[in-house]
Short mmCIF file of C-alpha atoms and ligand atoms in Angstrom, two decimals:
data_model
loop_
_atom_site.label_atom_id
_atom_site.label_comp_id
_atom_site.label_asym_id
_atom_site.label_seq_id
_atom_site.Cartn_x
_atom_site.Cartn_y
_atom_site.Cartn_z
CA MET A 1 -1.54 0.80 27.15
CA LEU A 2 1.01 0.44 24.33
CA LYS A 3 3.85 0.28 26.89
CA LYS A 4 1.98 -2.16 29.13
CA ARG A 5 1.58 -4.56 26.20
CA ARG A 6 5.11 -3.90 24.88
CA ALA A 7 3.38 -2.91 21.68
CA ILE A 8 4.32 -0.82 18.67
CA MET A 9 1.69 1.00 16.67
CA LEU A 10 2.16 1.17 12.89
CA ALA A 11 -0.13 3.31 10.75
CA HIS A 12 -0.49 3.64 7.00
CA ASN A 13 -0.33 7.12 5.47
CA TYR A 14 -4.08 6.93 4.62
CA GLN A 15 -5.20 6.48 8.23
CA PRO A 16 -7.26 9.21 9.94
CA PRO A 17 -5.13 12.11 11.32
CA GLU A 18 -5.80 11.31 15.00
CA ILE A 19 -4.40 7.80 14.46
CA GLN A 20 -1.35 8.92 12.47
CA ASP A 21 -0.60 11.46 15.20
CA VAL A 22 -0.24 8.83 17.94
CA ALA A 23 1.41 6.06 15.90
CA ASP A 24 5.06 5.05 16.45
CA LEU A 25 5.56 4.95 12.70
CA CYS A 26 3.50 6.13 9.75
CA GLY A 27 4.54 5.11 6.30
CA ASP A 28 3.87 3.49 2.97
CA SER A 29 3.42 -0.26 2.58
CA LEU A 30 7.15 -0.89 2.06
CA GLU A 31 8.28 1.11 5.10
CA LEU A 32 5.67 -0.56 7.29
CA SER A 33 6.70 -4.04 6.08
CA ILE A 34 10.36 -3.32 6.81
CA ARG A 35 9.54 -1.98 10.27
CA ALA A 36 7.29 -4.96 11.03
CA ALA A 37 10.21 -7.24 10.14
CA LYS A 38 12.63 -5.39 12.43
CA THR A 39 10.71 -4.49 15.56
CA ASP A 40 11.47 -6.14 18.91
CA ALA A 41 8.07 -5.25 20.34
CA GLU A 42 5.91 -8.18 21.43
CA VAL A 43 2.73 -6.80 19.91
CA ILE A 44 2.20 -4.95 16.62
CA VAL A 45 -1.00 -2.90 16.42
CA PHE A 46 -1.56 -2.43 12.72
CA CYS A 47 -3.66 0.56 11.73
CA GLY A 48 -4.28 -0.09 8.09
CA VAL A 49 -6.06 -2.90 6.28
CA HIS A 50 -6.08 -6.67 6.61
CA PHE A 51 -3.33 -7.52 4.08
CA MET A 52 -0.93 -5.20 5.91
CA ALA A 53 -1.52 -6.98 9.22
CA GLU A 54 -1.08 -10.32 7.43
CA THR A 55 2.23 -9.14 5.98
CA ALA A 56 3.38 -8.20 9.50
CA SER A 57 2.36 -11.66 10.72
CA ILE A 58 4.24 -13.31 7.82
CA LEU A 59 7.41 -11.39 8.73
CA SER A 60 7.05 -11.58 12.53
CA PRO A 61 5.41 -14.91 13.40
CA ASP A 62 6.45 -14.71 17.06
CA LYS A 63 4.68 -11.41 17.59
CA THR A 64 1.02 -10.83 18.18
CA VAL A 65 -0.34 -8.73 15.33
CA LEU A 66 -3.57 -6.89 16.09
CA LEU A 67 -5.84 -5.32 13.49
CA PRO A 68 -8.26 -3.21 15.58
CA ARG A 69 -11.07 -3.65 13.01
CA HIS A 70 -11.21 -7.08 11.47
CA ASP A 71 -13.50 -5.86 8.68
CA ALA A 72 -10.92 -3.36 7.36
CA GLY A 73 -10.20 -5.12 4.07
CA CYS A 74 -8.87 -4.07 0.67
CA LEU A 75 -11.13 -4.18 -2.37
CA MET A 76 -8.17 -4.76 -4.68
CA ALA A 77 -6.82 -7.65 -2.58
CA ASP A 78 -10.28 -9.24 -2.86
CA MET A 79 -10.03 -9.22 -6.67
CA ILE A 80 -7.76 -12.26 -6.71
CA THR A 81 -7.91 -15.67 -5.02
CA ALA A 82 -5.29 -18.37 -4.67
CA GLU A 83 -7.46 -20.68 -6.81
CA GLY A 84 -7.75 -18.06 -9.55
CA LEU A 85 -4.03 -17.37 -9.49
CA ALA A 86 -3.19 -21.10 -9.61
CA ALA A 87 -5.38 -21.45 -12.70
CA LYS A 88 -3.73 -18.44 -14.36
CA ILE A 89 -0.24 -19.80 -13.60
CA ALA A 90 -1.24 -23.15 -15.12
CA SER A 91 -2.43 -21.40 -18.30
CA LEU A 92 0.91 -19.66 -18.90
CA PRO A 93 4.42 -20.93 -19.71
CA PRO A 94 6.67 -21.00 -16.62
CA MET A 95 7.53 -17.45 -15.53
CA PRO A 96 8.00 -15.49 -12.29
CA VAL A 97 4.92 -14.19 -10.50
CA VAL A 98 5.22 -10.71 -8.98
CA THR A 99 2.48 -9.95 -6.48
CA TYR A 100 1.66 -6.54 -5.05
CA VAL A 101 1.58 -6.64 -1.23
CA ASN A 102 -2.08 -5.61 -1.56
CA SER A 103 -3.05 -9.29 -1.67
CA THR A 104 -3.95 -12.09 0.71
CA ALA A 105 -1.30 -14.35 2.23
CA ASP A 106 -2.40 -17.39 0.20
CA VAL A 107 -1.93 -15.42 -3.03
CA LYS A 108 1.54 -14.30 -1.86
CA ALA A 109 2.30 -17.96 -1.11
CA LEU A 110 1.97 -18.79 -4.84
CA SER A 111 4.20 -15.90 -5.89
CA THR A 112 7.91 -15.60 -6.67
CA ILE A 113 8.35 -12.17 -5.14
CA CYS A 114 6.20 -9.36 -3.75
CA CYS A 115 6.40 -5.68 -4.59
CA THR A 116 4.95 -2.39 -3.42
CA SER A 117 4.28 0.80 -5.31
CA ALA A 118 7.68 2.06 -4.10
CA ASN A 119 9.79 -0.78 -5.53
CA VAL A 120 7.82 -2.40 -8.38
CA VAL A 121 10.27 -1.32 -11.07
CA ASP A 122 13.31 -2.52 -9.07
CA VAL A 123 11.54 -5.81 -8.33
CA ALA A 124 10.70 -6.44 -12.00
CA ASN A 125 14.24 -5.52 -13.04
CA SER A 126 15.73 -7.81 -10.38
CA LEU A 127 14.21 -10.85 -12.08
CA ASP A 128 16.36 -12.52 -14.66
CA ALA A 129 13.35 -13.05 -16.92
CA PRO A 130 12.00 -11.14 -19.92
CA GLU A 131 8.41 -12.08 -19.08
CA MET A 132 6.40 -12.24 -15.87
CA LEU A 133 2.89 -12.29 -14.45
CA MET A 134 2.03 -9.37 -12.20
CA THR A 135 -0.95 -9.45 -9.83
CA PRO A 136 -3.44 -8.14 -8.79
CA ASP A 137 -3.18 -4.47 -9.89
CA ARG A 138 -3.39 -3.98 -13.66
CA ASN A 139 -2.45 -0.30 -13.39
CA LEU A 140 0.70 -1.02 -11.39
CA ALA A 141 1.58 -3.80 -13.86
CA MET A 142 1.18 -1.47 -16.87
CA TYR A 143 3.24 1.17 -15.07
CA ALA A 144 6.04 -1.39 -14.50
CA ALA A 145 5.84 -2.69 -18.08
CA ALA A 146 6.30 0.83 -19.47
CA ARG A 147 9.40 1.39 -17.31
CA THR A 148 11.17 -1.94 -17.56
CA GLY A 149 10.62 -3.08 -21.13
CA LYS A 150 9.60 -6.48 -19.74
CA LYS A 151 6.62 -8.37 -21.10
CA ILE A 152 4.18 -8.30 -18.21
CA HIS A 153 1.06 -10.43 -18.09
CA VAL A 154 -1.59 -8.48 -16.25
CA TRP A 155 -4.17 -9.59 -13.68
CA ASP A 156 -7.33 -7.53 -14.11
CA GLY A 157 -7.56 -6.06 -10.59
CA TYR A 158 -7.53 -2.43 -9.54
CA CYS A 159 -8.05 -0.10 -6.60
CA PRO A 160 -11.48 1.55 -6.90
CA THR A 161 -10.26 4.60 -4.96
CA HIS A 162 -7.59 5.32 -7.58
CA GLU A 163 -9.58 4.05 -10.57
CA TRP A 164 -12.16 6.80 -9.93
CA LEU A 165 -9.69 9.53 -10.80
CA LYS A 166 -10.33 10.65 -14.38
CA PRO A 167 -8.43 13.06 -16.70
CA ASP A 168 -11.28 15.60 -16.35
CA ASP A 169 -10.70 15.71 -12.57
CA VAL A 170 -7.00 16.40 -13.12
CA GLN A 171 -7.75 19.08 -15.67
CA ALA A 172 -10.24 20.76 -13.31
CA ALA A 173 -7.70 20.67 -10.46
CA ARG A 174 -4.98 22.11 -12.71
CA GLU A 175 -7.32 24.93 -13.79
CA ALA A 176 -8.22 25.65 -10.15
CA HIS A 177 -4.56 25.60 -9.06
CA PRO A 178 -2.40 26.80 -11.96
CA GLY A 179 1.26 25.88 -11.63
CA ALA A 180 0.69 23.23 -8.96
CA VAL A 181 2.71 20.00 -9.33
CA PHE A 182 0.50 16.98 -10.01
CA MET A 183 1.63 13.87 -8.10
CA ALA A 184 -0.04 10.55 -8.92
CA HIS A 185 0.07 7.11 -7.33
CA PRO A 186 0.93 4.18 -9.65
CA GLU A 187 -2.46 2.63 -8.80
CA CYS A 188 -4.02 5.34 -11.01
CA ARG A 189 -5.04 4.59 -14.58
CA PRO A 190 -2.34 4.91 -17.31
CA GLU A 191 -3.98 8.02 -18.81
CA ILE A 192 -3.69 9.70 -15.40
CA LEU A 193 -0.04 8.71 -15.01
CA GLU A 194 0.63 10.27 -18.42
CA LEU A 195 -0.57 13.60 -17.00
CA ALA A 196 1.50 13.36 -13.82
CA ASP A 197 4.56 15.47 -13.02
CA GLU A 198 5.62 12.91 -10.43
CA ILE A 199 4.58 9.26 -9.90
CA ALA A 200 5.32 7.86 -6.45
CA SER A 201 4.18 5.76 -3.51
CA THR A 202 2.52 7.64 -0.65
CA SER A 203 5.79 8.20 1.22
CA GLY A 204 7.50 8.93 -2.09
CA MET A 205 5.05 11.81 -2.57
CA ILE A 206 5.92 13.20 0.88
CA ARG A 207 9.64 13.06 0.06
CA HIS A 208 9.06 14.67 -3.33
CA ALA A 209 7.03 17.53 -1.82
CA GLN A 210 9.77 18.11 0.80
CA ALA A 211 12.56 18.16 -1.77
CA SER A 212 10.74 20.22 -4.40
CA ASP A 213 11.00 24.00 -4.78
CA ALA A 214 7.32 24.04 -5.74
CA LYS A 215 4.86 25.50 -3.25
CA ALA A 216 1.61 23.86 -4.44
CA PHE A 217 0.72 20.26 -5.25
CA ILE A 218 -2.29 18.38 -6.59
CA VAL A 219 -2.43 15.00 -4.87
CA GLY A 220 -3.58 12.02 -6.91
CA THR A 221 -4.09 9.45 -4.19
CA GLU A 222 -6.32 8.66 -1.21
CA LEU A 223 -7.25 11.80 0.73
CA GLY A 224 -5.64 10.56 3.97
CA LEU A 225 -2.24 11.47 2.55
CA LEU A 226 -3.05 15.17 2.78
CA HIS A 227 -2.47 15.06 6.55
CA PRO A 228 1.15 13.81 6.52
CA LEU A 229 1.89 16.02 3.50
CA LYS A 230 0.73 19.12 5.38
CA LYS A 231 2.65 18.05 8.49
CA ALA A 232 5.85 17.47 6.52
CA CYS A 233 5.53 20.74 4.55
CA PRO A 234 3.53 23.27 6.60
CA ASP A 235 4.53 26.12 4.26
CA LYS A 236 3.17 24.37 1.12
CA GLN A 237 -0.33 23.91 -0.29
CA PHE A 238 -1.86 20.51 -1.10
CA TYR A 239 -5.07 20.02 -3.07
CA PRO A 240 -6.86 16.72 -3.74
CA ALA A 241 -7.04 15.71 -7.41
CA SER A 242 -10.57 14.56 -6.59
CA GLU A 243 -12.57 14.74 -3.37
CA LYS A 244 -13.91 11.27 -4.26
CA MET A 245 -10.60 9.51 -3.54
CA ILE A 246 -11.56 8.00 -0.20
CA CYS A 247 -10.94 4.39 0.83
CA LYS A 248 -13.67 3.52 3.33
CA ASN A 249 -11.68 0.58 4.65
CA MET A 250 -8.77 2.83 5.57
CA LYS A 251 -11.14 4.94 7.68
CA LYS A 252 -12.70 2.14 9.72
CA ILE A 253 -10.31 2.03 12.67
CA SER A 254 -10.94 4.55 15.47
CA LEU A 255 -8.89 5.38 18.57
CA ALA A 256 -11.54 3.56 20.65
CA ASP A 257 -11.04 0.43 18.50
CA ILE A 258 -7.30 0.59 19.15
CA ILE A 259 -7.75 0.87 22.93
CA ARG A 260 -10.29 -1.97 22.98
CA SER A 261 -8.08 -4.15 20.81
CA LEU A 262 -5.09 -3.62 23.12
CA GLU A 263 -7.08 -4.00 26.34
CA ASN A 264 -8.64 -7.30 25.30
CA MET A 265 -5.90 -8.40 22.87
CA GLU A 266 -8.67 -8.58 20.30
CA GLY A 267 -8.41 -8.77 16.52
CA GLU A 268 -5.34 -10.95 16.17
CA VAL A 269 -4.28 -11.70 12.60
CA LYS A 270 -2.17 -14.85 12.30
CA VAL A 271 -1.19 -16.51 9.05
CA PRO A 272 -1.16 -20.34 9.31
CA GLU A 273 2.34 -21.80 9.04
CA ASP A 274 1.68 -23.78 5.82
CA ILE A 275 0.80 -20.51 4.05
CA ARG A 276 3.23 -18.30 5.95
CA GLN A 277 6.35 -20.23 4.90
CA PRO A 278 5.87 -19.89 1.11
CA ALA A 279 4.46 -16.37 1.50
CA LEU A 280 7.52 -15.38 3.56
CA LYS A 281 9.83 -16.36 0.70
CA ALA A 282 8.08 -13.89 -1.61
CA VAL A 283 7.87 -11.09 0.98
CA GLN A 284 11.41 -11.59 2.31
CA ARG A 285 12.85 -11.55 -1.21
CA MET A 286 11.24 -8.13 -1.68
CA VAL A 287 12.38 -6.81 1.72
CA ASP A 288 15.97 -8.01 1.06
CA LEU A 289 15.97 -6.16 -2.25
CA SER A 290 14.76 -2.94 -0.62
CA THR A 291 16.91 -2.74 2.53
P1 13P B 1 1.65 2.81 -0.62
O1 13P B 1 1.50 3.56 0.67
O2 13P B 1 2.62 1.70 -0.49
O3 13P B 1 1.96 3.73 -1.74
O4 13P B 1 0.26 2.05 -0.90
C1 13P B 1 -0.92 2.60 -1.29
C2 13P B 1 -2.10 1.76 -0.97
O5 13P B 1 -3.05 1.72 -1.67
C3 13P B 1 -2.12 0.99 0.24
O6 13P B 1 -3.33 0.37 0.35
FE1 SF4 B 2 -7.01 -1.32 -1.13
FE2 SF4 B 2 -7.21 0.86 -2.63
FE3 SF4 B 2 -8.02 0.95 -0.13
FE4 SF4 B 2 -5.39 0.77 -0.68
S1 SF4 B 2 -6.75 2.47 -1.15
S2 SF4 B 2 -6.55 -0.40 0.84
S3 SF4 B 2 -5.46 -0.51 -2.54
S4 SF4 B 2 -8.90 -0.35 -1.77
#
């Protein structure tokens, strides 16, 4: 079916194992954005959440981007609107706006540049400005502020899946698995990042586990990442920092949804041109910095 439609299937590292196992590419948000920008396929089947399919549509307007479940959203992306951001911008002196890709296209359209968890520090440092507004993830913004020395105005959004992780969970996991390396995603709270041995995007964690001499790891991100970690390092042990770290939206798409979506060309995500053009500037600036 993928061949018949000249389609490529992209899957985020949090997707269910059976989806990751048949995808053409699994990756973090940055890798998926770069691949969406480069592919010559006619159709992109995006197995992830809505903002990821929108980002693919922003970068590849001539392709058909399918999201097999239209209700696969992102709770963090829903914590900011274009109207709210416009009001915030108006309340501040002029400064760049850095927006996490976990946001809607109309929010990106008001932004100077986008970032992902993999490149947020490089993006902030690339701006010739001592001060900036960073949206919508307050944890990612605080993480960037601590590593760049820039004054970062914070939007009060967060990812509930990562926000749930508490120091007690980390302590319990460390006691259960003495000596294991604790890896945390920058969407976690600052007090969790302080406890981390390694802070990285989802694919960054896979690379770290592969390169490390350590044999056991506590994983401070959504549970879906355990599958690619175990595949990449079959001789190593991976333990969740908390069994509660599940994003329901990342688990909505099934193989049957993908087949139906491709058969009927259902679930197209297309960003209107008046939003796509300004959003593209912010996304492309990030992609150019990271390729
Ligand atoms: P990355 O895979 O880019 O680290 O993103 C994590 C995430 O929360 C995506 O929704
Ligand atoms: Fe959004 Fe968090 Fe789910 Fe990622 S894990 S899609 S940031 S709610």
